[in-house]
């Protein structure tokens, strides 16, 4: 109760982990299936972009949104994907591809499979938790013992994909919700309002360049897909505490999940152990677009060779919810003079808001002033 189950699909993740339901659906634009799956200790798959229809789902980012299965086991995820995959004319991004039998290769094992290990995700690109790193190393040994051929692989730095994703996704998010955001901003949650308004920093040329950069990233993946059958790397975790939440972490720490949103192929998160405090740890398994069968094959082989599916959270009947303290407040909520917005940032935020026709609350204004250098640095990198 004191730890964050991640965002967006966290309700699905917590419900499955608690055995309230065997499976559920999630949405994933930058990791919102895999992050809750990782922090809740379940299995979650972001399918290939276009494989599962998004019709009826409130859009977040036309270019990056995905719907996918979440379940307690890999096989249950495969069963659910079998039901929801396929072309849908109601979704303009839906792909016209033949849907295979996702359970056909489930028990084929990993002997002889070439698996690329994206070590730089946790060794160079992110401040990975020591227990998560140890669990990841142990998971790699399990795959090696099962006969997989493991070799170190490399993509771009995680930050590159995160920059590209944020410029694209937040620009599209503002486009989707601009009218409602201008006419009834009070009906949106605070975090959502912050994300929508952050798109003010991105211009049309920035958006176009980010889409071009994404195309380059997609082309670069072909070498990896030729050399490896699947890719594995660390996933987010363990879960942080609610009272340790930092509202600026969105800008400061790139997501370990986001690269596979940008590259569009399938990526699955699964439990690979627990921290000393009992919090789940996880890894990601990814592959070429529309090769979900191999992702399931690798993940299932690991799952069957390890004991983690026998461990569920302990629920106490009649237990009362603990009081939760929110983490770092917005600068506008703290009277400390050190939080006075930089004059240049304040001028920029006022000008951008006026141009877009948006009226910002004091908290939004302060948050955007603090976010400004991070957002502009992203644009410069892209």
PDB file of N, CA and C in Angstrom, residues 329-336 339-341 361-367 370:
ATOM      1  N   UNK A 329       5.963  18.217  -3.632  1.00  0.00           N
ATOM      2  CA  UNK A 329       4.905  19.067  -4.214  1.00  0.00           C
ATOM      3  C   UNK A 329       5.469  19.977  -5.285  1.00  0.00           C
ATOM      4  N   UNK A 330       4.561  20.610  -6.023  1.00  0.00           N
ATOM      5  CA  UNK A 330       4.993  21.590  -7.009  1.00  0.00           C
ATOM      6  C   UNK A 330       5.631  22.773  -6.290  1.00  0.00           C
ATOM      7  N   UNK A 331       6.574  23.455  -6.948  1.00  0.00           N
ATOM      8  CA  UNK A 331       7.183  24.636  -6.349  1.00  0.00           C
ATOM      9  C   UNK A 331       6.146  25.673  -5.917  1.00  0.00           C
ATOM     10  N   UNK A 332       5.046  25.758  -6.652  1.00  0.00           N
ATOM     11  CA  UNK A 332       4.020  26.758  -6.318  1.00  0.00           C
ATOM     12  C   UNK A 332       3.389  26.490  -4.967  1.00  0.00           C
ATOM     13  N   UNK A 333       3.511  25.264  -4.467  1.00  0.00           N
ATOM     14  CA  UNK A 333       2.896  24.917  -3.199  1.00  0.00           C
ATOM     15  C   UNK A 333       3.873  25.073  -2.042  1.00  0.00           C
ATOM     16  N   UNK A 334       5.092  25.491  -2.317  1.00  0.00           N
ATOM     17  CA  UNK A 334       6.088  25.671  -1.279  1.00  0.00           C
ATOM     18  C   UNK A 334       6.561  27.121  -1.312  1.00  0.00           C
ATOM     19  N   UNK A 335       6.451  27.825  -0.213  1.00  0.00           N
ATOM     20  CA  UNK A 335       6.757  29.257  -0.211  1.00  0.00           C
ATOM     21  C   UNK A 335       8.246  29.580  -0.243  1.00  0.00           C
ATOM     22  N   UNK A 336       9.106  28.565  -0.204  1.00  0.00           N
ATOM     23  CA  UNK A 336      10.547  28.785  -0.203  1.00  0.00           C
ATOM     24  C   UNK A 336      10.955  29.678  -1.382  1.00  0.00           C
ATOM     25  N   UNK A 339      12.430  28.576  -4.830  1.00  0.00           N
ATOM     26  CA  UNK A 339      11.615  28.030  -5.915  1.00  0.00           C
ATOM     27  C   UNK A 339      11.056  29.118  -6.832  1.00  0.00           C
ATOM     28  N   UNK A 340      11.470  30.363  -6.636  1.00  0.00           N
ATOM     29  CA  UNK A 340      11.011  31.434  -7.500  1.00  0.00           C
ATOM     30  C   UNK A 340      11.438  31.138  -8.939  1.00  0.00           C
ATOM     31  N   UNK A 341      10.517  31.136  -9.890  1.00  0.00           N
ATOM     32  CA  UNK A 341      10.859  30.773 -11.269  1.00  0.00           C
ATOM     33  C   UNK A 341      11.928  31.686 -11.849  1.00  0.00           C
ATOM     34  N   UNK A 361      -2.825  27.645 -14.188  1.00  0.00           N
ATOM     35  CA  UNK A 361      -2.925  27.890 -12.756  1.00  0.00           C
ATOM     36  C   UNK A 361      -1.533  28.222 -12.215  1.00  0.00           C
ATOM     37  N   UNK A 362      -1.470  28.677 -10.992  1.00  0.00           N
ATOM     38  CA  UNK A 362      -0.178  28.994 -10.372  1.00  0.00           C
ATOM     39  C   UNK A 362       0.717  27.767 -10.314  1.00  0.00           C
ATOM     40  N   UNK A 363       0.120  26.621  -9.978  1.00  0.00           N
ATOM     41  CA  UNK A 363       0.904  25.387  -9.881  1.00  0.00           C
ATOM     42  C   UNK A 363       1.423  24.955 -11.248  1.00  0.00           C
ATOM     43  N   UNK A 364       0.568  25.031 -12.261  1.00  0.00           N
ATOM     44  CA  UNK A 364       1.002  24.664 -13.609  1.00  0.00           C
ATOM     45  C   UNK A 364       2.119  25.566 -14.094  1.00  0.00           C
ATOM     46  N   UNK A 365       1.952  26.851 -13.849  1.00  0.00           N
ATOM     47  CA  UNK A 365       2.971  27.812 -14.277  1.00  0.00           C
ATOM     48  C   UNK A 365       4.312  27.499 -13.626  1.00  0.00           C
ATOM     49  N   UNK A 366       4.299  27.255 -12.336  1.00  0.00           N
ATOM     50  CA  UNK A 366       5.545  26.961 -11.621  1.00  0.00           C
ATOM     51  C   UNK A 366       6.168  25.657 -12.115  1.00  0.00           C
ATOM     52  N   UNK A 367       5.320  24.663 -12.357  1.00  0.00           N
ATOM     53  CA  UNK A 367       5.832  23.372 -12.830  1.00  0.00           C
ATOM     54  C   UNK A 367       6.472  23.515 -14.209  1.00  0.00           C
ATOM     55  N   UNK A 370       9.861  25.114 -14.093  1.00  0.00           N
ATOM     56  CA  UNK A 370      10.878  24.165 -13.644  1.00  0.00           C
ATOM     57  C   UNK A 370      11.208  23.153 -14.735  1.00  0.00           C
TER      58      UNK A 370
END
